[in-house]
Coordinates of N, CA and C in Angstrom, one line a residue:
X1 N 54.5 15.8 -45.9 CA 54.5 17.2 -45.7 C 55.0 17.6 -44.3
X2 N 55.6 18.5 -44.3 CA 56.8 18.5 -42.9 C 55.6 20.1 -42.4
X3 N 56.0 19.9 -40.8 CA 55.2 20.6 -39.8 C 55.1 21.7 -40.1
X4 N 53.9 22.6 -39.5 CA 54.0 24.1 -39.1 C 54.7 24.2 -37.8
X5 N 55.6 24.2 -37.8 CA 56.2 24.7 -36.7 C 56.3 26.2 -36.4
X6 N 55.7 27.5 -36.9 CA 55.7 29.0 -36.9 C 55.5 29.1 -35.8
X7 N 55.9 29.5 -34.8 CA 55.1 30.1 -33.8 C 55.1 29.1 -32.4
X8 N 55.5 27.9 -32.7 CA 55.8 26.8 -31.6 C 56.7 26.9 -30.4
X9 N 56.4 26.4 -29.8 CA 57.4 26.2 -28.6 C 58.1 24.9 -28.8
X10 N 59.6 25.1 -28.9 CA 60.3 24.1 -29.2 C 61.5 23.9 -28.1
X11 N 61.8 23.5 -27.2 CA 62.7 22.7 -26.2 C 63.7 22.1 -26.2
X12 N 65.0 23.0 -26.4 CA 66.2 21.8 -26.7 C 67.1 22.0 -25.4
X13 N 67.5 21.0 -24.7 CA 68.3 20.6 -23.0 C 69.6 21.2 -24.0
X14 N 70.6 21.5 -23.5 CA 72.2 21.2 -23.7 C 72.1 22.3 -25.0
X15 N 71.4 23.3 -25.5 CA 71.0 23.7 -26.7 C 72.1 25.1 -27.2
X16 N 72.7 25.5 -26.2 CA 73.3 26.6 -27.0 C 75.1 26.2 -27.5
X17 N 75.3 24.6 -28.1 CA 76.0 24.2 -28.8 C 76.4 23.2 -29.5
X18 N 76.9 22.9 -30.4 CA 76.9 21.4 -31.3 C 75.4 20.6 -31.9
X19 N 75.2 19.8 -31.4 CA 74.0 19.4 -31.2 C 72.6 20.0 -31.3
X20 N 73.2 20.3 -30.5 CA 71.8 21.2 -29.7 C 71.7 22.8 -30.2
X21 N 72.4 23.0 -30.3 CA 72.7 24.4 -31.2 C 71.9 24.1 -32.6
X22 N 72.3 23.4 -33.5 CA 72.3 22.7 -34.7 C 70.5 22.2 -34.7
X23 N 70.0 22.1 -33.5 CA 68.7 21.5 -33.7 C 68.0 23.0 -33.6
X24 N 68.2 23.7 -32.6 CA 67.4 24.5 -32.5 C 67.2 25.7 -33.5
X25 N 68.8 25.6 -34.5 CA 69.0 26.2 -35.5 C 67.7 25.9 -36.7
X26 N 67.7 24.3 -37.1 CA 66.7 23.6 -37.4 C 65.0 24.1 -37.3
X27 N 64.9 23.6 -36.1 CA 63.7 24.9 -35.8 C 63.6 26.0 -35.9
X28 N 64.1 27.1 -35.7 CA 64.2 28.4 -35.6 C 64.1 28.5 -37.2
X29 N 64.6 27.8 -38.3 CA 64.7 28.2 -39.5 C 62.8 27.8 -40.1
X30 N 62.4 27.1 -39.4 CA 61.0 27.1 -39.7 C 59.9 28.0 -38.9
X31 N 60.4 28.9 -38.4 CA 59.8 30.1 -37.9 C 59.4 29.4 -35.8
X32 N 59.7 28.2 -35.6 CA 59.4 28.4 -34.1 C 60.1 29.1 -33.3
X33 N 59.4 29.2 -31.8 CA 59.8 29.9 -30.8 C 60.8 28.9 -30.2
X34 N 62.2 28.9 -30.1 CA 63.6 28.0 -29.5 C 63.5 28.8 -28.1
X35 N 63.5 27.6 -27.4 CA 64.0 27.4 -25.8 C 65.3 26.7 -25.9
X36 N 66.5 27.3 -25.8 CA 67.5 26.6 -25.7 C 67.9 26.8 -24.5
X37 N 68.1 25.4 -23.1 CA 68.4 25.5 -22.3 C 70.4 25.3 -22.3
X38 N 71.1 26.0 -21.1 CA 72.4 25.6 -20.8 C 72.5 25.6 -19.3
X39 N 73.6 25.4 -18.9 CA 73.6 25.9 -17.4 C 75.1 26.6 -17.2
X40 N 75.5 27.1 -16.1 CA 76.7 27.5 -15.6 C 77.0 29.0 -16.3
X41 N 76.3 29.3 -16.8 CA 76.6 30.6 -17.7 C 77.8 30.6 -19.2
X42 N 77.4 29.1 -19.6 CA 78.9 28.7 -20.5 C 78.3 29.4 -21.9
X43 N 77.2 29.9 -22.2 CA 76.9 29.7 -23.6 C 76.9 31.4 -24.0
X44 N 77.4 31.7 -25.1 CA 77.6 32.7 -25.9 C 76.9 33.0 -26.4
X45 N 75.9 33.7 -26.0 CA 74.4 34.4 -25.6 C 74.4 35.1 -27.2
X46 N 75.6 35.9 -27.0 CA 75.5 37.0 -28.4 C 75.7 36.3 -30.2
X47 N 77.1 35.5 -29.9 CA 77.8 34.9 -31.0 C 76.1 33.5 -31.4
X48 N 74.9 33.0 -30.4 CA 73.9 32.5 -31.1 C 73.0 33.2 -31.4
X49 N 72.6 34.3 -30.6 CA 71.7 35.2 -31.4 C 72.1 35.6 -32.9
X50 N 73.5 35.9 -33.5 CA 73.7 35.9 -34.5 C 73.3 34.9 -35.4
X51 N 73.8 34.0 -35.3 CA 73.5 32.4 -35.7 C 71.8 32.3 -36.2
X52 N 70.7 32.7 -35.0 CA 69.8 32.7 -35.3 C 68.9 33.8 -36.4
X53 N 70.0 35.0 -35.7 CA 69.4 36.1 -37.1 C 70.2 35.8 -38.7
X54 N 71.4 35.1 -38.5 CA 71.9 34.7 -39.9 C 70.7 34.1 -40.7
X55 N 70.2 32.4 -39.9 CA 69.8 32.1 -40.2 C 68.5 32.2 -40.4
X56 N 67.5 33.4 -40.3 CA 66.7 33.7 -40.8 C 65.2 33.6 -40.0
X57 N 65.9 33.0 -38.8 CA 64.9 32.1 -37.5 C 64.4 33.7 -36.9
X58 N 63.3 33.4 -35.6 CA 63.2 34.2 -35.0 C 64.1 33.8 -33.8
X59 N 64.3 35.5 -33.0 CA 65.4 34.9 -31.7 C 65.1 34.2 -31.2
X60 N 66.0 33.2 -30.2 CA 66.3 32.2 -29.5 C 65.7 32.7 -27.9
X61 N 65.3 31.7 -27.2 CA 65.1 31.6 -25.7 C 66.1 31.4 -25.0
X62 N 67.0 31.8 -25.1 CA 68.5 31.3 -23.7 C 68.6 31.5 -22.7
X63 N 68.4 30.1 -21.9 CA 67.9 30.0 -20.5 C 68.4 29.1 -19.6
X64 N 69.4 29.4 -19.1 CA 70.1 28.9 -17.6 C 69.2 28.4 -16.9
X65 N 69.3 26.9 -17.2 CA 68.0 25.7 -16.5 C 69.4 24.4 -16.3
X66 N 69.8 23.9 -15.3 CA 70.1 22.8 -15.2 C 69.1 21.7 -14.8
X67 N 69.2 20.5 -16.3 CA 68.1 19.7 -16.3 C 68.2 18.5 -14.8
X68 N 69.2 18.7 -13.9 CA 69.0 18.1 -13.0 C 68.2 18.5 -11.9
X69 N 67.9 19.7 -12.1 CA 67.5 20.2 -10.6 C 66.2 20.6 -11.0
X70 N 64.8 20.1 -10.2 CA 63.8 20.2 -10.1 C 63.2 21.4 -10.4
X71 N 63.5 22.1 -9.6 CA 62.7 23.9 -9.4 C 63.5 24.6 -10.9
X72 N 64.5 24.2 -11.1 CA 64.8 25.0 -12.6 C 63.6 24.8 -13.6
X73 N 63.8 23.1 -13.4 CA 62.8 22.8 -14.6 C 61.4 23.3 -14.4
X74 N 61.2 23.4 -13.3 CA 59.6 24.1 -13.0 C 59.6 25.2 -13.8
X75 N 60.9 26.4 -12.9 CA 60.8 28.1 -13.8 C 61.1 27.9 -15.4
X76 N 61.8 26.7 -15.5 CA 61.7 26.7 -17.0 C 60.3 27.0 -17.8
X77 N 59.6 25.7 -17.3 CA 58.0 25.7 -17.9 C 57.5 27.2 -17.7
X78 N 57.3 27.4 -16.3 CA 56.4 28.8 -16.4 C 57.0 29.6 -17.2
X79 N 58.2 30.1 -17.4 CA 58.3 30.8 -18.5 C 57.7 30.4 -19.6
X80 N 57.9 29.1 -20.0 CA 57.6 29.3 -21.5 C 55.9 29.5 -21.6
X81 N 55.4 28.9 -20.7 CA 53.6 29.0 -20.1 C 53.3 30.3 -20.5
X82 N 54.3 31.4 -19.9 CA 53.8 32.7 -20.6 C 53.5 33.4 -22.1
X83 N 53.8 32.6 -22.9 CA 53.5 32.6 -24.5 C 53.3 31.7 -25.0
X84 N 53.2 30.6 -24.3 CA 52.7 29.4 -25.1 C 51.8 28.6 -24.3
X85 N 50.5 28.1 -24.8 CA 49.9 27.0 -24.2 C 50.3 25.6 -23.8
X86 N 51.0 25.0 -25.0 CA 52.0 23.9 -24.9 C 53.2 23.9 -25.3
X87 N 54.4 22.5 -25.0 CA 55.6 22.6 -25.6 C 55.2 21.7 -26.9
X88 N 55.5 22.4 -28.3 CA 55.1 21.1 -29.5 C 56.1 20.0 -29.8
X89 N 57.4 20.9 -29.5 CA 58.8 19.8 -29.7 C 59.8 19.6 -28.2
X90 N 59.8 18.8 -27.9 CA 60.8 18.8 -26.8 C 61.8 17.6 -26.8
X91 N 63.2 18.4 -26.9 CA 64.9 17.6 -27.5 C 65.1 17.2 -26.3
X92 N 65.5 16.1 -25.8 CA 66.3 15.7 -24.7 C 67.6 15.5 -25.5
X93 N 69.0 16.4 -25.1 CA 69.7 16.4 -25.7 C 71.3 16.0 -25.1
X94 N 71.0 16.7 -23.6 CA 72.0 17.0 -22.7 C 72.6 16.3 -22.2
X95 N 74.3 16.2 -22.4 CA 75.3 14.8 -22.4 C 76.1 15.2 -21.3
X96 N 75.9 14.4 -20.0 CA 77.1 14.6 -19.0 C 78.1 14.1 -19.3
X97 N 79.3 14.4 -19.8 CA 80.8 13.9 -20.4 C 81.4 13.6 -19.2
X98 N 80.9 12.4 -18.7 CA 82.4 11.6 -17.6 C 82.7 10.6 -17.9
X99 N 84.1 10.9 -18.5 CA 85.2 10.0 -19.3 C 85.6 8.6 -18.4
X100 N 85.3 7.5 -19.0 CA 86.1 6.5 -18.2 C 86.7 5.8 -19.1
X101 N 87.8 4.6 -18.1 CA 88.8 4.1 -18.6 C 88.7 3.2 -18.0
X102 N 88.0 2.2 -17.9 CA 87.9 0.9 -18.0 C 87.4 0.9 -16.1
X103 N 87.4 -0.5 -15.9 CA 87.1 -1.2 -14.6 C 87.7 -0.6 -13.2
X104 N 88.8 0.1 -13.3 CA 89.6 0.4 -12.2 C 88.8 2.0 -12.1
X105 N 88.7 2.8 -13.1 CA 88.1 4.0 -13.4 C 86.8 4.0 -12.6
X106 N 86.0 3.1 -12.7 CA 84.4 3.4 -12.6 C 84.3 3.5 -11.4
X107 N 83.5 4.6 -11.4 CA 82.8 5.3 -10.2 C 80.8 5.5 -9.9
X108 N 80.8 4.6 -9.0 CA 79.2 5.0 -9.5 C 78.3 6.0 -8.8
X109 N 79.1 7.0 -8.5 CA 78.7 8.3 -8.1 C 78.6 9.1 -9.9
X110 N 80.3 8.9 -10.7 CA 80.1 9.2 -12.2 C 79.3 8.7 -13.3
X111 N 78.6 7.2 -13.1 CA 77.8 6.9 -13.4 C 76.3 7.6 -13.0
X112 N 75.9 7.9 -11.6 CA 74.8 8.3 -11.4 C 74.6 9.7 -12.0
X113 N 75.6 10.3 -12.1 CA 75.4 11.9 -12.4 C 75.2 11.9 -13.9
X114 N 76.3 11.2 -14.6 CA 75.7 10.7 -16.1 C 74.1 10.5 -16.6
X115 N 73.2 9.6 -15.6 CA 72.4 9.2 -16.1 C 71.3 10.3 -15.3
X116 N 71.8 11.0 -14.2 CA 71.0 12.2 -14.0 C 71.1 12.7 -15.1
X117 N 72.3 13.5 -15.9 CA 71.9 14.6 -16.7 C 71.3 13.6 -18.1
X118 N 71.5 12.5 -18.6 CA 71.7 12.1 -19.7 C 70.0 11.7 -20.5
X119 N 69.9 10.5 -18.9 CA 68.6 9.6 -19.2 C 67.5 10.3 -18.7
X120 N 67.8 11.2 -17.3 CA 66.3 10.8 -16.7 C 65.5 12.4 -16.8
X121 N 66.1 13.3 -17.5 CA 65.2 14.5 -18.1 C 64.6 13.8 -19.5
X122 N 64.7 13.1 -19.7 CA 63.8 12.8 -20.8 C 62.3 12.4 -19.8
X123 N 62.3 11.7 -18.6 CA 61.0 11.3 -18.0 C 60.7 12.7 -17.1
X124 N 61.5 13.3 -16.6 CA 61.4 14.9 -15.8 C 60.7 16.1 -16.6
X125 N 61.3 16.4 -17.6 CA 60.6 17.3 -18.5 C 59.3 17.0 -19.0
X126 N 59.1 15.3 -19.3 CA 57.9 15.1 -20.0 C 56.9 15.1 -18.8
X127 N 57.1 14.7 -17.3 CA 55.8 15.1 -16.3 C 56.0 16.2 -16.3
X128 N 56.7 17.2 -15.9 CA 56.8 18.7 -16.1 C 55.6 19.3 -16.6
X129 N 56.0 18.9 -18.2 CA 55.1 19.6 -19.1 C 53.9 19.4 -19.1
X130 N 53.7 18.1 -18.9 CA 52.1 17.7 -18.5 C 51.6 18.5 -16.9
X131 N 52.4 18.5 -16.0 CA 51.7 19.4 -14.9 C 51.7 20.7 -14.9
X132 N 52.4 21.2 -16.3 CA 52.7 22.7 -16.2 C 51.2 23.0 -17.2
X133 N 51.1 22.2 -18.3 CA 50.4 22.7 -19.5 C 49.1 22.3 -19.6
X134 N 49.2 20.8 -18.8 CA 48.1 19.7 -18.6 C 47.9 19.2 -20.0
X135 N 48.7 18.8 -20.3 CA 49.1 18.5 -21.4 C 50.8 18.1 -21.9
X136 N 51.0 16.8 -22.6 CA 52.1 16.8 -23.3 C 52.5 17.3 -24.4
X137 N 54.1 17.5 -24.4 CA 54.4 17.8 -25.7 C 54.1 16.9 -26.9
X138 N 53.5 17.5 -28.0 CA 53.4 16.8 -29.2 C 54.3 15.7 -29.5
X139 N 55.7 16.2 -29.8 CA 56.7 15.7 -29.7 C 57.7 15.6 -29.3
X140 N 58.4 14.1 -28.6 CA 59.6 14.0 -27.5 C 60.4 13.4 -28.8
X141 N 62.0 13.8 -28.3 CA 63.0 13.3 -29.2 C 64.2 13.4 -28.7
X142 N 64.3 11.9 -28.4 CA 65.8 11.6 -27.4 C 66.8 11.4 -28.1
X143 N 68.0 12.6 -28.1 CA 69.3 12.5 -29.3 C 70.6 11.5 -28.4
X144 N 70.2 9.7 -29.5 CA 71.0 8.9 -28.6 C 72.1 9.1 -29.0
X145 N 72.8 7.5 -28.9 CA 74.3 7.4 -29.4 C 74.0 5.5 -30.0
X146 N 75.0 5.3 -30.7 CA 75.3 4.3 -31.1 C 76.7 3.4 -29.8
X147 N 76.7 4.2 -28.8 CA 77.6 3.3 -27.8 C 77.5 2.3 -27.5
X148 N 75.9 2.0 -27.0 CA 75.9 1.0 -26.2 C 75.7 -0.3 -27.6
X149 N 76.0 0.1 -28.7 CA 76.2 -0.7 -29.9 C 77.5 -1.1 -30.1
X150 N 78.6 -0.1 -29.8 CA 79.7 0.0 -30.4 C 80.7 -0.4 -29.1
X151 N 81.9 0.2 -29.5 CA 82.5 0.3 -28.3 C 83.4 1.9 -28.6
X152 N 83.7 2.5 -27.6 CA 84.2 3.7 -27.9 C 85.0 3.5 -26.6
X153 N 86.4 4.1 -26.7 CA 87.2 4.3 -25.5 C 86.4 5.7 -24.7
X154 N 86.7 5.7 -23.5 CA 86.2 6.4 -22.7 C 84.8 6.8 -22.5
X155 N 83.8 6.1 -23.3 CA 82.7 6.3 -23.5 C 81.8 5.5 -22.7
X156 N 82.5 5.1 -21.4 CA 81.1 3.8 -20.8 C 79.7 4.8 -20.4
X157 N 80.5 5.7 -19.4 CA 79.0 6.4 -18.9 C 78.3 6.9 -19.7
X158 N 78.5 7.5 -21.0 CA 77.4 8.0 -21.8 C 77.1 6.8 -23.0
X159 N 77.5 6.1 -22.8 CA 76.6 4.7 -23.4 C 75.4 4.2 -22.7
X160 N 75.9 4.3 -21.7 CA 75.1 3.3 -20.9 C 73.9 4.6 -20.3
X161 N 73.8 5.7 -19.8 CA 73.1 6.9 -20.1 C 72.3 6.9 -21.3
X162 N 73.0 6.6 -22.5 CA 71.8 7.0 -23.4 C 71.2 5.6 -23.8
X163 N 71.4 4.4 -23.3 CA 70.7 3.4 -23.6 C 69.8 3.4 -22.7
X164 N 69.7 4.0 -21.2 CA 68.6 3.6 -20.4 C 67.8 4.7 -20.9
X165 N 68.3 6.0 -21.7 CA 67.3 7.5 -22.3 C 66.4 6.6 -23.3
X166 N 66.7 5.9 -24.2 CA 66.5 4.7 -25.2 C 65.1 4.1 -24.5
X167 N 65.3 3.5 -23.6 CA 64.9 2.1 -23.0 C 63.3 2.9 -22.4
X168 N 63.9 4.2 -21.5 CA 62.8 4.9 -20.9 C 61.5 5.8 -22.2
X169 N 62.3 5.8 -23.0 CA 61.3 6.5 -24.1 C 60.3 5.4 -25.1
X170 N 60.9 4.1 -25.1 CA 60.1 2.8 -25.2 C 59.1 2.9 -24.8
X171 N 59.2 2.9 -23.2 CA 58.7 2.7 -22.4 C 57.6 3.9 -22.5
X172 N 57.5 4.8 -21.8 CA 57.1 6.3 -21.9 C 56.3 6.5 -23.2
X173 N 56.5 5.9 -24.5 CA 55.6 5.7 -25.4 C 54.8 4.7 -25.5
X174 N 54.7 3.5 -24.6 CA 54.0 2.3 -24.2 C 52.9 2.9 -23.5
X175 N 53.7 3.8 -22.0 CA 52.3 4.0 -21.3 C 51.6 5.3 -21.7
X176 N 52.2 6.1 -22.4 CA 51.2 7.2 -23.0 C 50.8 7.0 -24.7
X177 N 50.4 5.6 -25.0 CA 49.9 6.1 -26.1 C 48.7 6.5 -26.7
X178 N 47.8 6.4 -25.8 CA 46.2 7.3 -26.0 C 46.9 8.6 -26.0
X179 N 47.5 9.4 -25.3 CA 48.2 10.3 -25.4 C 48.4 11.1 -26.7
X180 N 47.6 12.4 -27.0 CA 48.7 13.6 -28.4 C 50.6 13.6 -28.5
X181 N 50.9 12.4 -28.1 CA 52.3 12.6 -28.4 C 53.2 11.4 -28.9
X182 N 54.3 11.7 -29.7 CA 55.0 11.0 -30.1 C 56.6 11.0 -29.8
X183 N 57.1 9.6 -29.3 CA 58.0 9.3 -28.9 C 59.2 9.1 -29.9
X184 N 60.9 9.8 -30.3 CA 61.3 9.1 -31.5 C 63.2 8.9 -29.9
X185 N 63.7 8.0 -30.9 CA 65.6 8.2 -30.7 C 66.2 8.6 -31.8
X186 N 67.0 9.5 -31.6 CA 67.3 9.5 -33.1 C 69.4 9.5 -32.9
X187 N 69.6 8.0 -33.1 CA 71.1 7.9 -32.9 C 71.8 8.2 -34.1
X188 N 73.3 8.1 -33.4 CA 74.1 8.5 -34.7 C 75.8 8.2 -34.3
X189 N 77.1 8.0 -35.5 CA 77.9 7.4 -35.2 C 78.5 8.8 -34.4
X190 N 79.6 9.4 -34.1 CA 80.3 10.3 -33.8 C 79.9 11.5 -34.5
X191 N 79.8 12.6 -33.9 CA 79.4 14.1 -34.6 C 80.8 14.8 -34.1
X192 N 80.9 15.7 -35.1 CA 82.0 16.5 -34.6 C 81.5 17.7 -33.8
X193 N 81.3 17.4 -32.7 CA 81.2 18.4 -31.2 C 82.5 18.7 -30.7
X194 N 82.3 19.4 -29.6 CA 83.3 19.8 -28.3 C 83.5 18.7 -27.5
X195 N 82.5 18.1 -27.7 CA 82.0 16.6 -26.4 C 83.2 15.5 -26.9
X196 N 83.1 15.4 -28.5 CA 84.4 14.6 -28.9 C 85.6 14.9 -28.0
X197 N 86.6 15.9 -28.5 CA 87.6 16.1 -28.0 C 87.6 15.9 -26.4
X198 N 86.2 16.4 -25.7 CA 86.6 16.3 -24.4 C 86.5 15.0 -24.0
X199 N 85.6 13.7 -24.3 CA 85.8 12.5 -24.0 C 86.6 12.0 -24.7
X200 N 87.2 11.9 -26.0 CA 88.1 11.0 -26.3 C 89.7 11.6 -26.7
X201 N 89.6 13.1 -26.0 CA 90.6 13.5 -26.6 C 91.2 14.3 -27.8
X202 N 91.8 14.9 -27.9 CA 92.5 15.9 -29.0 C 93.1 15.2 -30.5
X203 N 93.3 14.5 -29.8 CA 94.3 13.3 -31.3 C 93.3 12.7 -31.6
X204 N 91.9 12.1 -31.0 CA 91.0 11.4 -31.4 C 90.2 11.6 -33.1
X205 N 89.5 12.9 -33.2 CA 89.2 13.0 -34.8 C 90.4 13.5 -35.8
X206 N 91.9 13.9 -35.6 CA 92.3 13.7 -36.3 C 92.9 11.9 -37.0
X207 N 93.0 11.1 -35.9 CA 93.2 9.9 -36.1 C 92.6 8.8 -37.0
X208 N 90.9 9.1 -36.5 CA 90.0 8.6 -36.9 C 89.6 9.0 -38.2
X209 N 90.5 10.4 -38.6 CA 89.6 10.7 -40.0 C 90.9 10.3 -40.8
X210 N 92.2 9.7 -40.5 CA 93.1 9.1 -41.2 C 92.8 7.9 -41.4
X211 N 92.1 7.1 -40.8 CA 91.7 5.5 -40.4 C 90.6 5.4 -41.3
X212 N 89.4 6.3 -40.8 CA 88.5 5.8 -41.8 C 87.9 7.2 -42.5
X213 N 88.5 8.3 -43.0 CA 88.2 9.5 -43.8 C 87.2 10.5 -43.2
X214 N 86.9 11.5 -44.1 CA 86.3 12.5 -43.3 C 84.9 12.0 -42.9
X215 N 84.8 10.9 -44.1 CA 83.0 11.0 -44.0 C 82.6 10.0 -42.2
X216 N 83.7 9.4 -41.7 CA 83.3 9.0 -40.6 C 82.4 9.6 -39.6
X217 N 82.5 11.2 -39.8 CA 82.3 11.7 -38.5 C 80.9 12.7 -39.4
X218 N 80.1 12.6 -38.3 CA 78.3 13.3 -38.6 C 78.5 14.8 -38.6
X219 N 78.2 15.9 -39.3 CA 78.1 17.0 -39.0 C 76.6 17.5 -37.9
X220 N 76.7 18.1 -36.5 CA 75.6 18.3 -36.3 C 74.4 18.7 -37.0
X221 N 74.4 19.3 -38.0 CA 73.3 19.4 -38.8 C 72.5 18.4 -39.4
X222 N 73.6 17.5 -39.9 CA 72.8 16.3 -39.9 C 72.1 15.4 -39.3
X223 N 72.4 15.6 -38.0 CA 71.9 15.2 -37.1 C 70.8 16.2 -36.1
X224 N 70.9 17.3 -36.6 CA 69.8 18.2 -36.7 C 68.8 18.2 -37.1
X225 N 68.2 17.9 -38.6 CA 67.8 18.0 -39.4 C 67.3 16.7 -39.2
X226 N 67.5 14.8 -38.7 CA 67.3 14.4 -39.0 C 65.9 14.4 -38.1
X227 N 66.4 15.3 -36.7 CA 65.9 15.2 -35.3 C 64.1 16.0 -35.9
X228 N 64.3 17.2 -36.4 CA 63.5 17.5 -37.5 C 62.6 17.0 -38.3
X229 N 63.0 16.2 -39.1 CA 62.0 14.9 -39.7 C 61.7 14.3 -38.9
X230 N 61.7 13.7 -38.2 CA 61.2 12.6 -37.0 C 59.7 13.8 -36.1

């Protein structure tokens, strides 16, 4: 029997597109309250409110929090603290896209910032919430990748980002398991995002869907939906 989610506070990082769009869409369709965080003022405030009244959700929280910097994530919490007691779902979602090209490329300034935005709001948000609510979220759900499985051109830093996101939510469910909460990963091969073309290129999913068909590549929903069950 799948949750009551009506009325919850639900938390998705990177949330007003692809992915993250698609998750919070997910929730919203089961009547929670969506916190979709973005930063830089990139997200299309109006064209997702639609999306959410399409789909039948109540409106969206759209909120300019970059998950790297401390005091955002604080104002994040107290906002949501003002209508909710706890977070019940919280998505670590948010993919820093720095493209590399092998050994001469790597930079480990572009590795650090990777694993800032990628791996280490999955352990940031979850003390957060406990110092904000005194209390953890019900449930944490780190949206990996199959990289550090595979090999993908241009893909080192966000491989290696979502395997330590991986490695830390192991972990993080080890030392909180007396704890009200549950830890999931929920990987997947390539989704057709924006993230695609910008790490691998323009020619990339047309290529790849000649090589091995359409069904190669995930629709965010599916990968929405799966984040959902879990």
């Amino acid at each position: 029997m799948r949750n009551d989610f009506r009325g919850s506070a639900v938390v998705v990082t990177g949330g007003t597109k692809g992915i993250g769009l698609a998750t919070g869409l997910a929730f919203g369709r089961q009547g929670a309250h969506v916190y979709l965080t973005h930063r830089w003022g990139s997200a299309d405030e109006d064209a997702i409110r639609r999306a959410f009244a399409a789909a039948g959700a109540p409106p969206p929280a759209i909120i300019e929090a970059d998950v790297s910097v401390d005091e955002e994530t604080v104002a994040l919490m107290e906002t949501i603290k003002r209508d909710h007691d706890r977070v019940e779902v919280f998505v670590s979602n948010v993919c820093a896209v720095q493209p590399a090209n092998g050994p001469e490329s790597y930079r480990q300034r572009s590795l650090n910032k990777s694993l800032e935005y990628s791996a280490w709001p999955i352990v940031a948000y979850v003390k957060q919430m406990k110092a904000t609510f005194g209390r953890l979220p019900r449930y944490v759900v780190g949206v990996g990748s199959d990289g550090a499985r595979s090999y993908f051109s241009h893909y080192e830093y966000v491989a290696v980002s979502k395997a330590v996101m991986e490695v830390l939510c192991r972990y993080l469910a080890y030392h909180l398991r007396d704890e009200d909460v549950r830890f999931n990963i929920v990987s997947s091969r390539n989704a057709l995002t924006d993230a695609v073309d910008e790490i691998f290129g323009e020619d990339y999913v047309p290529f790849m869907t000649r090589q091995a068909g359409e069904q190669y590549f995930m629709q965010p929903s599916e990968i929405a939906n799966a984040v959902l069950a879990v």
